[in-house]
Structures are given as structure tokens and as C-alpha cells.
Coordinates of C-alpha atoms (C1' of nucleotides) in Angstrom, one line a residue:
Chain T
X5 CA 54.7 17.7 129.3
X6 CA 53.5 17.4 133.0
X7 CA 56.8 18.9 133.9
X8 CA 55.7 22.1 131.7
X9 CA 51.9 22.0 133.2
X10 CA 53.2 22.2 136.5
X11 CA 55.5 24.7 135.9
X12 CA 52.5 26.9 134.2
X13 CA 50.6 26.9 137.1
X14 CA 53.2 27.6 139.4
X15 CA 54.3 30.9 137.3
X16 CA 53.2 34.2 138.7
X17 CA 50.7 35.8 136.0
X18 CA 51.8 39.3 136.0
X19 CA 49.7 41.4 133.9
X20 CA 52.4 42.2 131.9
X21 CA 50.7 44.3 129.6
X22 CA 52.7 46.9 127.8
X23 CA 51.1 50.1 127.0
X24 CA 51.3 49.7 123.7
X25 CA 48.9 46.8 124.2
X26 CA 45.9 48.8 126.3
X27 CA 46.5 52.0 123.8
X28 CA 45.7 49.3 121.1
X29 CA 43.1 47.5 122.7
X30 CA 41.2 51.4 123.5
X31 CA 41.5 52.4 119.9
X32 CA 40.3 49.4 118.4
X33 CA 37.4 49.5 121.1
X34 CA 36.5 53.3 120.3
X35 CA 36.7 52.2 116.6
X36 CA 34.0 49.6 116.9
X37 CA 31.9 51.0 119.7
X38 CA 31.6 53.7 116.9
X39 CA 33.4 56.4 119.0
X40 CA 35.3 57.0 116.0
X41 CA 33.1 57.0 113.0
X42 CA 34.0 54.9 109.4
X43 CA 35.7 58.1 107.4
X44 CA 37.1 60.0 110.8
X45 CA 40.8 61.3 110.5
X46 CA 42.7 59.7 113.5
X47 CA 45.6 62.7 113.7
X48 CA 48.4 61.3 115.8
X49 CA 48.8 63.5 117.9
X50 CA 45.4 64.7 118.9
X51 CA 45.3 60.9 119.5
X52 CA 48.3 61.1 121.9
X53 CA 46.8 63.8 123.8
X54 CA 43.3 61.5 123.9
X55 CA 44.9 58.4 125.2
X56 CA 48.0 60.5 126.9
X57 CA 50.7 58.2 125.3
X58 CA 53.4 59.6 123.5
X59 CA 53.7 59.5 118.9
X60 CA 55.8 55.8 119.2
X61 CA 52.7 54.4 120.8
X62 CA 50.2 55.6 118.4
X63 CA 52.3 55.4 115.5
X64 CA 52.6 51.9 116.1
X65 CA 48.9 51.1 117.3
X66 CA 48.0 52.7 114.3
X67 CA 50.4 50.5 112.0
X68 CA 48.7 47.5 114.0
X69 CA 45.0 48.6 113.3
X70 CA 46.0 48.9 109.6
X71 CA 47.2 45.4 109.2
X72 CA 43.7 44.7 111.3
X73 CA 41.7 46.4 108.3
X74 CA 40.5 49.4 111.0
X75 CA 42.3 51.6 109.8
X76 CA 42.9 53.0 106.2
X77 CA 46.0 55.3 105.5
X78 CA 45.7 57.5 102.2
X79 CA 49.3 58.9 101.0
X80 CA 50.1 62.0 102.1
X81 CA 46.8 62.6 104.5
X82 CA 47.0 59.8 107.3
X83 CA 45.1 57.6 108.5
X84 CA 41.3 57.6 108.8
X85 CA 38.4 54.8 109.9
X86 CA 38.1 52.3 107.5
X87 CA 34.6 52.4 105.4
X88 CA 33.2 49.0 105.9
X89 CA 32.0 48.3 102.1
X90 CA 29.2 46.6 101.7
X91 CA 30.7 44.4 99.3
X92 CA 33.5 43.6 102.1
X93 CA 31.2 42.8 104.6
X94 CA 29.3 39.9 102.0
X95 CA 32.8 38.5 101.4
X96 CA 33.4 38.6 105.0
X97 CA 30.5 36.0 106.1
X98 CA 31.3 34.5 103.2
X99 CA 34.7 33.7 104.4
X100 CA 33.2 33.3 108.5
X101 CA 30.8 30.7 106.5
X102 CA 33.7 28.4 105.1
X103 CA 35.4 28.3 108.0
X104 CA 32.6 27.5 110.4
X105 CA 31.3 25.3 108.2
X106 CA 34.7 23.7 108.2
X107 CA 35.1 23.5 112.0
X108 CA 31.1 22.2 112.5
X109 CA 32.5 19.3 110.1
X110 CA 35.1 18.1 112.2
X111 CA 33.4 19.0 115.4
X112 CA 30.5 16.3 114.1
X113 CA 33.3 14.1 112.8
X114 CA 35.2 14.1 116.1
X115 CA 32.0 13.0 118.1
X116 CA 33.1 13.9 121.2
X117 CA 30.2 14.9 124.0
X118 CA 32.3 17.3 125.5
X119 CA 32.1 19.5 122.7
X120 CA 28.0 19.0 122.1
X121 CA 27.9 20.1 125.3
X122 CA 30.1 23.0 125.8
X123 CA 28.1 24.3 122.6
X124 CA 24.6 23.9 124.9
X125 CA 26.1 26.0 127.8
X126 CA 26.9 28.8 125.4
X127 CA 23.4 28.5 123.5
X128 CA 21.5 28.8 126.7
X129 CA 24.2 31.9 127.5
X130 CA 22.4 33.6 124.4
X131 CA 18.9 32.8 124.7
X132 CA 18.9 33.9 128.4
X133 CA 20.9 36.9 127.3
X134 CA 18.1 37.4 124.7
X135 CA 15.7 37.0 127.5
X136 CA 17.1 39.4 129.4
X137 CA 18.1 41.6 126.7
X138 CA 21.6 41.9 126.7
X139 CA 23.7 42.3 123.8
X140 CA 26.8 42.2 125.0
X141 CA 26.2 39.0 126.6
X142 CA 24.3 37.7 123.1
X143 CA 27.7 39.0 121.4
X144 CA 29.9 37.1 124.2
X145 CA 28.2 34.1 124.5
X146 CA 28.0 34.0 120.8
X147 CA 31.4 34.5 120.6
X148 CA 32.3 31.7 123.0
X149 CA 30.0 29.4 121.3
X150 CA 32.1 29.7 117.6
X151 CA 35.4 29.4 119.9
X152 CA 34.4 26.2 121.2
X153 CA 33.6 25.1 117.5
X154 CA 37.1 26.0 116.4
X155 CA 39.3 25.1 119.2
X156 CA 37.8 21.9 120.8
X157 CA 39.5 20.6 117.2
X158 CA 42.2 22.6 117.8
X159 CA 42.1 25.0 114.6
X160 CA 43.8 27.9 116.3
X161 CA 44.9 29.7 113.4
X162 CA 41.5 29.3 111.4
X163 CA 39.7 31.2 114.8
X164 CA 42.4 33.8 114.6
X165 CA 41.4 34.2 111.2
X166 CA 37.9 34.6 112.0
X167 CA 38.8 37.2 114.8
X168 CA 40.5 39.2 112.4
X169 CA 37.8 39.6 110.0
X170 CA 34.9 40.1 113.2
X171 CA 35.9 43.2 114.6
X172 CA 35.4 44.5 110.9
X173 CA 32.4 43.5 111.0
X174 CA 31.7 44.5 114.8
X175 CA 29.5 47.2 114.9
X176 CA 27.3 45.4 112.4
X177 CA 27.0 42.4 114.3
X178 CA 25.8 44.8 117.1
X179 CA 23.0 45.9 114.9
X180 CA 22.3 42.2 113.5
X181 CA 21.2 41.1 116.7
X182 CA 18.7 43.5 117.6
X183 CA 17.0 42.9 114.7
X184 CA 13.2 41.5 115.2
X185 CA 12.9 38.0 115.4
X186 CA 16.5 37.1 115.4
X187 CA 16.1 36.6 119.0
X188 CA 14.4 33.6 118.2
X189 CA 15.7 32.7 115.1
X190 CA 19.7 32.9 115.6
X191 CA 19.5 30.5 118.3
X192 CA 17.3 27.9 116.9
X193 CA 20.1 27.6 113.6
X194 CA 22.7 27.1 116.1
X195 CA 20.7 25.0 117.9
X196 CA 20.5 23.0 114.4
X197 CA 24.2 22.8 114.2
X198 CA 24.3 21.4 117.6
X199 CA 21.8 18.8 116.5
X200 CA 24.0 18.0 113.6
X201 CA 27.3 17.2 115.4
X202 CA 25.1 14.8 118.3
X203 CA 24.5 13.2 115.4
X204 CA 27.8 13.0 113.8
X205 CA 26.5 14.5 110.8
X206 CA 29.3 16.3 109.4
X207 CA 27.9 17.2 105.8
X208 CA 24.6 18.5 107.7
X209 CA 26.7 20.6 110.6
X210 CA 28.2 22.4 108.1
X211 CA 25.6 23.1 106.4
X212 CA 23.8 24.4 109.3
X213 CA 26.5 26.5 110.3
X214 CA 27.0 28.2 106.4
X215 CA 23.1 28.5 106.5
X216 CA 23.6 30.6 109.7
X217 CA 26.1 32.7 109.1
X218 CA 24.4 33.5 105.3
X219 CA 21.1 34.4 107.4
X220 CA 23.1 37.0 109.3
X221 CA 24.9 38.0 106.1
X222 CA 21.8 39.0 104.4
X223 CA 20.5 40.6 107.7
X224 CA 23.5 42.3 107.6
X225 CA 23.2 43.4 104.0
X226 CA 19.4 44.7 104.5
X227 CA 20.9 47.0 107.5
X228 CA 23.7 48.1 106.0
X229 CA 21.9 49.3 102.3
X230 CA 18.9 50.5 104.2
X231 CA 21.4 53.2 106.3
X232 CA 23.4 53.8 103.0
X233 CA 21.7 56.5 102.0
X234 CA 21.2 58.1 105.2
X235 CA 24.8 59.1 105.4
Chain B
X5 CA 33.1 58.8 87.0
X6 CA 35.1 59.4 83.4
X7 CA 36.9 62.5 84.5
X8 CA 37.9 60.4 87.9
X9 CA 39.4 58.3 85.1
X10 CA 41.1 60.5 83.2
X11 CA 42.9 62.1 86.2
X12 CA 44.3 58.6 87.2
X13 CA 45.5 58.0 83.2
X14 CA 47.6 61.3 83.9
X15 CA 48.4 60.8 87.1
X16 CA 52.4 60.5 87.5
X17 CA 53.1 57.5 89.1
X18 CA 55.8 58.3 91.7
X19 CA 56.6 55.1 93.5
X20 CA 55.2 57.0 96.5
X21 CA 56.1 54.3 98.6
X22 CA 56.9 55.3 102.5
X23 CA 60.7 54.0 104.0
X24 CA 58.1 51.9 106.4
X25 CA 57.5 50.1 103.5
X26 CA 60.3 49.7 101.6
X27 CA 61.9 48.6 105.3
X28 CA 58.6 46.0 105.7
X29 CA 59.5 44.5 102.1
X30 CA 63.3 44.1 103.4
X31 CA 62.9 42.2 106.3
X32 CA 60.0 40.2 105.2
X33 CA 62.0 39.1 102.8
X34 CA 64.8 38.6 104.8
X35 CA 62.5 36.3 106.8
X36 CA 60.7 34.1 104.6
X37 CA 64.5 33.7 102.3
X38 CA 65.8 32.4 105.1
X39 CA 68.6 35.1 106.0
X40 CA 67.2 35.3 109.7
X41 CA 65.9 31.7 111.0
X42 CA 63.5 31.0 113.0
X43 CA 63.9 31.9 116.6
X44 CA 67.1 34.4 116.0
X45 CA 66.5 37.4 118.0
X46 CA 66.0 40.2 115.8
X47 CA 67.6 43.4 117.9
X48 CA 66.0 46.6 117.1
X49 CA 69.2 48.5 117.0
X50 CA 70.6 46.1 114.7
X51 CA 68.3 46.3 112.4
X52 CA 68.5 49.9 112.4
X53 CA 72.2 49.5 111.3
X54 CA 71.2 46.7 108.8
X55 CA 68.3 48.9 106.9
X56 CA 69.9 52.4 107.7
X57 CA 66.4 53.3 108.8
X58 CA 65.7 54.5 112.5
X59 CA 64.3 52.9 115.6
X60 CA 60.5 54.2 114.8
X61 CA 60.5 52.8 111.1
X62 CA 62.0 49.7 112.4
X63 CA 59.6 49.5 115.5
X64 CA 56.6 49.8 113.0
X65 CA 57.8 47.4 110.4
X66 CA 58.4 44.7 113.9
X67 CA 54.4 45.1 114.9
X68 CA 53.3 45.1 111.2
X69 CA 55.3 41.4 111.0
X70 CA 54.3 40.4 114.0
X71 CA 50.5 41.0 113.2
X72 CA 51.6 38.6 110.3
X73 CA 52.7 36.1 112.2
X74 CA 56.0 35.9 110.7
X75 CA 57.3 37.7 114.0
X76 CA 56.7 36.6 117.4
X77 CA 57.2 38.7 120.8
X78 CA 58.3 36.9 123.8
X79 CA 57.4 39.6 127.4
X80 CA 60.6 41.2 128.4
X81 CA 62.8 39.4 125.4
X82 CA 62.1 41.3 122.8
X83 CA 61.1 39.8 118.7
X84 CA 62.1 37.0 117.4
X85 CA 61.5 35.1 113.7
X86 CA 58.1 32.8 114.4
X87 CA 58.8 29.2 114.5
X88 CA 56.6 27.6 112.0
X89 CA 55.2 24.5 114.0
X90 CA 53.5 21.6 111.9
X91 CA 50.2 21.9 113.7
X92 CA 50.5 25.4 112.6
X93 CA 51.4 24.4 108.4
X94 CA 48.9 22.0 108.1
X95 CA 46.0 24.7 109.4
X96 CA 47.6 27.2 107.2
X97 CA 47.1 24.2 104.5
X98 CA 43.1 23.4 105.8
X99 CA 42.3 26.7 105.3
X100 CA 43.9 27.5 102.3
X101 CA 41.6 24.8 100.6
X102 CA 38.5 25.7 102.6
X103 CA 39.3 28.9 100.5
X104 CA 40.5 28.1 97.2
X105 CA 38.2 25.3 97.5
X106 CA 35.0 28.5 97.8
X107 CA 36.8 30.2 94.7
X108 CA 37.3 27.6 92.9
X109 CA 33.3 26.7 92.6
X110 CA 32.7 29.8 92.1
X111 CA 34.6 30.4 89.3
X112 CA 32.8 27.5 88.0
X113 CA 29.3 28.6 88.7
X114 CA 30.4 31.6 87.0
X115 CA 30.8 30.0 83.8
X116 CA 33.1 32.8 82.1
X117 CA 35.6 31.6 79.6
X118 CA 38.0 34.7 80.0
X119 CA 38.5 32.6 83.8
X120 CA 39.2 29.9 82.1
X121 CA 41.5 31.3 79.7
X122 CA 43.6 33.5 82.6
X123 CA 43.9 30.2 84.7
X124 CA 45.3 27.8 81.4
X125 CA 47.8 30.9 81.0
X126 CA 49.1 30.4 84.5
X127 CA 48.7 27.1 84.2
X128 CA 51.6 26.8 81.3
X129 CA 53.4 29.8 82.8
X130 CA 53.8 26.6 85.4
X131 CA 54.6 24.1 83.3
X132 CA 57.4 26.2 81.4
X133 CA 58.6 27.3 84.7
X134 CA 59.3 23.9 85.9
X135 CA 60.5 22.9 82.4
X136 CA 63.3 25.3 82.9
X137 CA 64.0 24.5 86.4
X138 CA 63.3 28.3 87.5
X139 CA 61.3 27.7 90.9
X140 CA 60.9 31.5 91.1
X141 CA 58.6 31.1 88.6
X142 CA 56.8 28.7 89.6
X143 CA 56.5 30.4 92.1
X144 CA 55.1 33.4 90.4
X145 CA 52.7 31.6 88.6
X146 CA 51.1 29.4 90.7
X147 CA 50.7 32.7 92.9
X148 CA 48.8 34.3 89.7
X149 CA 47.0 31.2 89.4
X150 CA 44.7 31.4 92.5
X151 CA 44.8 35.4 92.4
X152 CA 42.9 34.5 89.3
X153 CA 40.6 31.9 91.2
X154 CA 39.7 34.7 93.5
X155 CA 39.9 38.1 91.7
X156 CA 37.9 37.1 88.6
X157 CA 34.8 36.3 91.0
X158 CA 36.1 39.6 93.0
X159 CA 36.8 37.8 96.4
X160 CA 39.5 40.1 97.1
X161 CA 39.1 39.6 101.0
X162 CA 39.4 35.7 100.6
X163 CA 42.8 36.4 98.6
X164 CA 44.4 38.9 101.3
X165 CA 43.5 36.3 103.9
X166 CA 45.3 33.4 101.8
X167 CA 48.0 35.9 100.8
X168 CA 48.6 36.5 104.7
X169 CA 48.4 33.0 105.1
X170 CA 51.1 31.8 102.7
X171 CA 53.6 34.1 103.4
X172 CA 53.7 32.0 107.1
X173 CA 54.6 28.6 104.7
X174 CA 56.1 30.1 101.9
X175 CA 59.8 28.9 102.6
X176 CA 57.4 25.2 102.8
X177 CA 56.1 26.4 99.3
X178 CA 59.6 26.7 97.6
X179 CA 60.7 23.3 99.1
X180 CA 57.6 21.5 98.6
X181 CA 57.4 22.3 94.8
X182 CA 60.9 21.3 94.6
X183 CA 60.1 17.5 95.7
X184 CA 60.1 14.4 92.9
X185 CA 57.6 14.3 90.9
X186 CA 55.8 17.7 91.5
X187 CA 56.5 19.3 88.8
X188 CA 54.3 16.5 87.0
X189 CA 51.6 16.0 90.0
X190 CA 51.1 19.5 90.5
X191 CA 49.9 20.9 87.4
X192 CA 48.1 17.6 86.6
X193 CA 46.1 18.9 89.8
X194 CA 45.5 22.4 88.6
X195 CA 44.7 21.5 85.5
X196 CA 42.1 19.2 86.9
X197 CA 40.7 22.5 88.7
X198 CA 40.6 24.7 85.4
X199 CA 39.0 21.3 83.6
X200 CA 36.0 21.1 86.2
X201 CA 35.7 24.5 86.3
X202 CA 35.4 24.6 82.7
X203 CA 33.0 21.9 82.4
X204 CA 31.1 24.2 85.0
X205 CA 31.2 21.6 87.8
X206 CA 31.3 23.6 90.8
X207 CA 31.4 20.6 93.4
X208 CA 34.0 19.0 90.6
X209 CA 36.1 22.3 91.3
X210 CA 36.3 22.6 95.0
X211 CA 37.1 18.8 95.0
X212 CA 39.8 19.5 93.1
X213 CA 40.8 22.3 94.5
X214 CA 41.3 20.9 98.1
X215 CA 42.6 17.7 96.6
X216 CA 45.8 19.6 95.5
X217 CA 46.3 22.0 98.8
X218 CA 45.9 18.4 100.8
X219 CA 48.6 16.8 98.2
X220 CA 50.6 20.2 98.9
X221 CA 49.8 19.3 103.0
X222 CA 51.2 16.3 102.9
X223 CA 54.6 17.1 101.1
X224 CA 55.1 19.8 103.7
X225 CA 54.1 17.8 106.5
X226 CA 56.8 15.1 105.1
X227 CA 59.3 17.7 104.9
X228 CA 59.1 19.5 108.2
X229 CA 58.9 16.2 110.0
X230 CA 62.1 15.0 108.1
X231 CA 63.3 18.2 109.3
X232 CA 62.5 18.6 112.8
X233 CA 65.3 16.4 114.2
X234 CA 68.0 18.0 111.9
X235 CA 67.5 20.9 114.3
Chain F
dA16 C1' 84.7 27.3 148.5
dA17 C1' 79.9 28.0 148.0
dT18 C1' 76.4 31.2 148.1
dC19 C1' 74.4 35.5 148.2
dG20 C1' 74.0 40.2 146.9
dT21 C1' 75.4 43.8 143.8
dA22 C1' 77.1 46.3 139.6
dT23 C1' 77.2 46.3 134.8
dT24 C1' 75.4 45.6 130.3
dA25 C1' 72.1 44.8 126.8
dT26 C1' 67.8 45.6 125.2
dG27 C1' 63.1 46.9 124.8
dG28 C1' 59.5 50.5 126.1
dC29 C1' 58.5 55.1 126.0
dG30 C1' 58.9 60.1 125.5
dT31 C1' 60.4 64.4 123.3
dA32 C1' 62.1 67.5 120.0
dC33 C1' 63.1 68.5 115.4
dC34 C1' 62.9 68.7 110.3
dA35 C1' 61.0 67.9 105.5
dG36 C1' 57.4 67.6 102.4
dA37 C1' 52.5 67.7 101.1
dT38 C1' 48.0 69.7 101.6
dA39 C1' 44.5 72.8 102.9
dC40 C1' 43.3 77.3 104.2
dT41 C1' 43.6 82.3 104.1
dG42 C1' 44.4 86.8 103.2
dT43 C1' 46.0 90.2 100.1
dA44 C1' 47.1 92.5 95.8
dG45 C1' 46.0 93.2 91.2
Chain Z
dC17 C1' 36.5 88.7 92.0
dT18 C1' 40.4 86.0 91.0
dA19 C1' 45.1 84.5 91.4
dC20 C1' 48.9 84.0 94.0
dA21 C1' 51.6 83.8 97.9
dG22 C1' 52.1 82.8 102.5
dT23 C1' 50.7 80.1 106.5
dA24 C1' 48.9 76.5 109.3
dT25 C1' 48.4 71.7 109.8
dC26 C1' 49.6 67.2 109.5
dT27 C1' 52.1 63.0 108.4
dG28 C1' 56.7 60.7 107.5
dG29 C1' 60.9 60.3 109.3
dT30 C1' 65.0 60.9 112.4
dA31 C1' 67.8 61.5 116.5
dC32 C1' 68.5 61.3 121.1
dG33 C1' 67.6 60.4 125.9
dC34 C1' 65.6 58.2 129.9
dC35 C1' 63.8 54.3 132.4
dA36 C1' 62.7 49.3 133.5
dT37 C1' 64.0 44.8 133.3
dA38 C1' 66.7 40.6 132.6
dA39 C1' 70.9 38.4 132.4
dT40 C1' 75.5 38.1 133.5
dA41 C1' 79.6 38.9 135.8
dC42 C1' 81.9 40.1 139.8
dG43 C1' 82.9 40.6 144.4
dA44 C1' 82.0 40.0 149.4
dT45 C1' 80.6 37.2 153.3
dT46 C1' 80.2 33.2 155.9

DNA sequence: AATCGTATTATGGCGTACCAGATACTGTAG
DNA sequence: CTACAGTATCTGGTACGCCATAATACGATT
């Protein structure tokens, strides 16, 4: 075990990245930064000539962003940007809810003070990047903060899970936050699941934590019906 | 909306499915029935031979697994079959009954008797399955079981993220339901599910619900461990 | 003989060209 | 103005070739 720490900070971290890799990781960016709208075609090759990779690459970033949910592929017409249904995105916090609530439990359970503190350092993170007004740090400092939840209790797979689902829900987290009011009030309910896990109170950090994510749910839902019709 | 309808009654149903994935299907199945094991290198140009296919199709079926999990790439090795670790299983297992657990008191907040009646058909689909020693069926059934538990409440997300789940454990799933004892235990569970959720006793439900995936946890846990130093 | 450097091989990463089938568009003839 | 045929477009699929890298085998030098 020491033997294999050593070893991993010996080895040379070359940025090994294959093209494939940064072709994917454009797309999926352009996808949820809203370059490419829900219901856009994404024609291979105009996409090869975009990115300047040849068809294997974007055939196979393509297949990739389909098993992600991105991407949608009708029979016979290709692939387009997947509509995010309103319905979808519901069962989506729905789902983030369980789990989070899940990983606040054992976090509380655990009662370790490493963990109630890594929590604080990302919740300042987000209140100062409210302060400051910047959403990509809210978004990253969020982010960090529901990592910490998951892996300090080492439930790897249940995070990538909740990846996976996110970045369906990306661009509408984007407009969550800049919503009035949730400046003050997304912080202070993860503030409450911070309480909740100094205090060992597993039932109550879960309950926090669904109550959160159900707060940004029905956010979610009042953004996404009021700009329904507008399309 | 009706004429919609009627066009998809005539509709002739070609089995429009693409090489991709008919070739996805193969080796999936290949994987999970244990004709390749876990860590054997799987060489592209192999399984080009093996399927008859060519490199693309086979390239795209090797990122759509891997995005599954059932395939992992090591940097400059090429694909492999994904070990399943135990840490890994008894996530997969956590989850799972976060999930099933969600559905489960829904379906009994929901209150409909047609649920009920769909889950006690499963339920003795099981039972009979068992009875006649045909494991695929169980199987089968206890697969239509939960599909039930989520479909009927339309929490088709929650499914596809437990279907992606379970294809990680499922060569777990055929050995765990093969252990003493099981075939009695196990539907005993589910039955107490379908009872609570009858009696509309959401809380009841998800109790039972996890109670069974942890029972399920524990047999795998208790096979891979007995397993590990065969290797 | 041991070690170091080099050639070979296996394999993945990537690109290009080509064909078939489906679909959408377009222009012409009746 | 309509119907039909032809055409362009696009994906699905295949074949082939080139390059980079890793591992291994082989040979040369000290």
C-alpha cells in the first residue's frame, strides 16, 4: 500500500489525453453552454470540420454523449441535442435527492470533523462567489461541496451517478442560480445540512439535503414551464 | 394526437435495429455470461473477426461499454473486461435500494390496485420460476418486478439508472439467487414489498424494499469474498 | 557474461475514401 | 397545379492505410 503511494507520486503525470477525450469534453461543453441548442442536428461531418477531427472521433464522441443522455439519435436522421423534458428533469432531482440524502446520512453517521469542515470551506466558496457574482464559481464550489458529501464516505459510484444525470440538467442549474433570492436561500439549506451532520443527525441531514435539492427542483420547474412556451 | 396513433398501429415494424447494436447486445452479453472474464484484453481486431463487423462498429460498441462500466481502458493498453471490486457491488447494492426503496413508497402512496396486481404477477412468475429450477426466469421476473415498481409511477429515469447499474452485478445476481434458501427468502421479501404497498404504507414499502437489496448485499458480498482468493 | 541499445511486432489512435440506403428537396412534365 | 422523377444530403457501415507507443526479442559492446 505505501509501496503503491510512493510509486504514485513518483510517476510522471503525462497528460495523456487522447483526442477522442478533448473532442468529447468540447462537445459535451458546447452542448451545455447552449452552443448547440436542445433539438439541433449534430451532422458528423460538419462536426469534423468544427472540431477538425476526422468521422472515427465524432462517431465515437457521439456514441459516448448518447449513453450520457446528450444526445438523442432518431433512425435513419442522426443524432440531434436531446430535449431536456420537463418531466425528466423532476425525476432527475428526484433521483440527485435520494442519493444526497443518502450520502448526508452517512456523512452525519460517520461524524468525522474533517468532513463538517471540508463542507464549510466549500459553503463560504459559494456565498463569496454569490458576493461577487460568479456563477461559475457558485456552480464549482457547489459542485465540490456534493463531492465532498459523496466521497469523504467513499460512495464513488453513487457521485458518478449523480454526474451523469448533472450535465442533463446543466444549463438549468445555470439558470437556477441566478434566480432572486437563491443567493441567500441555497446556502442557508446547505448550511442546514451542515448543521445536521455536526450534530450527527443522520435522519435530519438527509432531510435537509432532499429539502434542498426539491427547492431547486421546483425552481427548476417554474423556469423551465415559464420558457416553454416561448419556444 | 389520434392520427399520430393510427400511423404507429400501421406502422411496419422492421427490426430497424443498426449492426452497432446488434454488435453492443453480443458483446455485452458475452461479458456479463462470462465468455470474456474480467481483465482479458479484449483486441479490437479480434473482435472484428469474432462479430464479422468492422473496426468502427466495434470501436463504438467498446466506448458505449465502457461508458457502462462493464469495460475499462487502461492509457496505451487498450480495453479490457472491468473487474467488479466489492467496494464497487455493495455501492451498486446501496443505491439500488436508495432507488427501489423511492419507488417502492411511491407505488404505495399511489394507492392503485392495477400496481398491485402487476407486482403479485411477477411475484408468482418468481415463485414458479424457482419451482422449476429455471434461474433465467427468475431472472426475468424479478427484472419485471421492479420495472413495475418504477414504470407504474413513471420513474423511467430511476429504472435506466438501476438498469445501468445491474448490468455491472448481474453475473452477482445469477449466483446470488442461486444460494440456499433464496428461493424461499427472496420472494418472502418481495412479497413483503407488494403487502406494504398494498396496505398503502409508504415508509412500510421502502423498508422493505431496502431490506431485500441489503439481504441481496450481503449474499454477494459473501460470494465475492469466498471468491476473491480462488483467483 | 551482463548490460545496453536497437529492430520487430502487436495494438490502439486516427484519418480517408468509398458504398448503400433513407430522406428531403427540387424541378419538370403532364 | 400536381405528380413524379431525379438529385442532394446525410447517416450507417466497411475497408484500408498510416502513425505512435509499448513490449519483446535480438544483437552488439564492453
Amino acid at each position: 500500500m505505501s509501496g503503491a503511494l510512493k510509486d504514485a507520486a513518483i510517476r510522471v503525470e503525462r497528460p495523456t489525453k487522447t483526442l477522442r477525450e478533448l473532442a468529447l469534453d468540447k462537445v459535451r461543453e458546447a452542448i451545455v453552454n447552449g452552443y448547440f441548442r436542445p433539438g439541433d442536428r449534430l451532422v458528423e461531418r460538419d462536426l469534423c470540420a468544427q472540431l477538425g477531427v476526422s468521422r472515427t472521433v465524432v462517431r465515437e464522441v457521439l456514441r459516448h454523449l448518447e449513453s450520457e443522455g446528450l444526445v438523442a439519435n432518431l433512425p435513419n436522421k442522426g443524432p440531434i441535442v436531446a430535449q431536456l423534458d420537463i418531466e425528466e428533469a423532476k425525476q432527475i432531482y428526484e433521483i440527485r435527492g435520494a442519493l444526497e440524502g443518502m450520502a448526508a446520512r452517512l456523512c452525519a453517521e460517520r461524524g468525522s470533523p474533517e468532513i463538517v469542515a471540508a463542507l464549510e470551506d466549500s459553503l463560504t466558496g459559494i456565498r463569496n462567489s454569490y458576493r461577487d457574482n460568479d456563477m461559475a464559481g457558485v456552480l464549482a464550489n457547489t459542485s465540490s461541496f456534493y463531492q465532498t458529501l459523496f466521497t469523504m464516505v467513499d460512495r464513488h459510484v453513487a457521485w458518478g451517478v449523480v454526474n451523469l444525470l448533472t450535465v442533463r440538467i446543466n444549463h438549468l442549474r445555470s439558470m437556477t442560480i441566478k434566480t432572486e433570492r437563491r443567493g441567500i436561500e441555497g446556502p442557508a439549506q446547505m448550511a442546514k445540512i451542515v448543521d445536521a451532520i455536526r450534530r450527527g443527525d443522520g435522519e435530519g441531514a438527509q432531510r435537509a439535503a432532499m429539502d434542498h435539492v426539491a427547492a431547486a427542483s421546483a425552481i427548476a420547474e417554474a423556469v423551465l414551464s415559464a420558457q416553454k412556451p416561448a419556444e
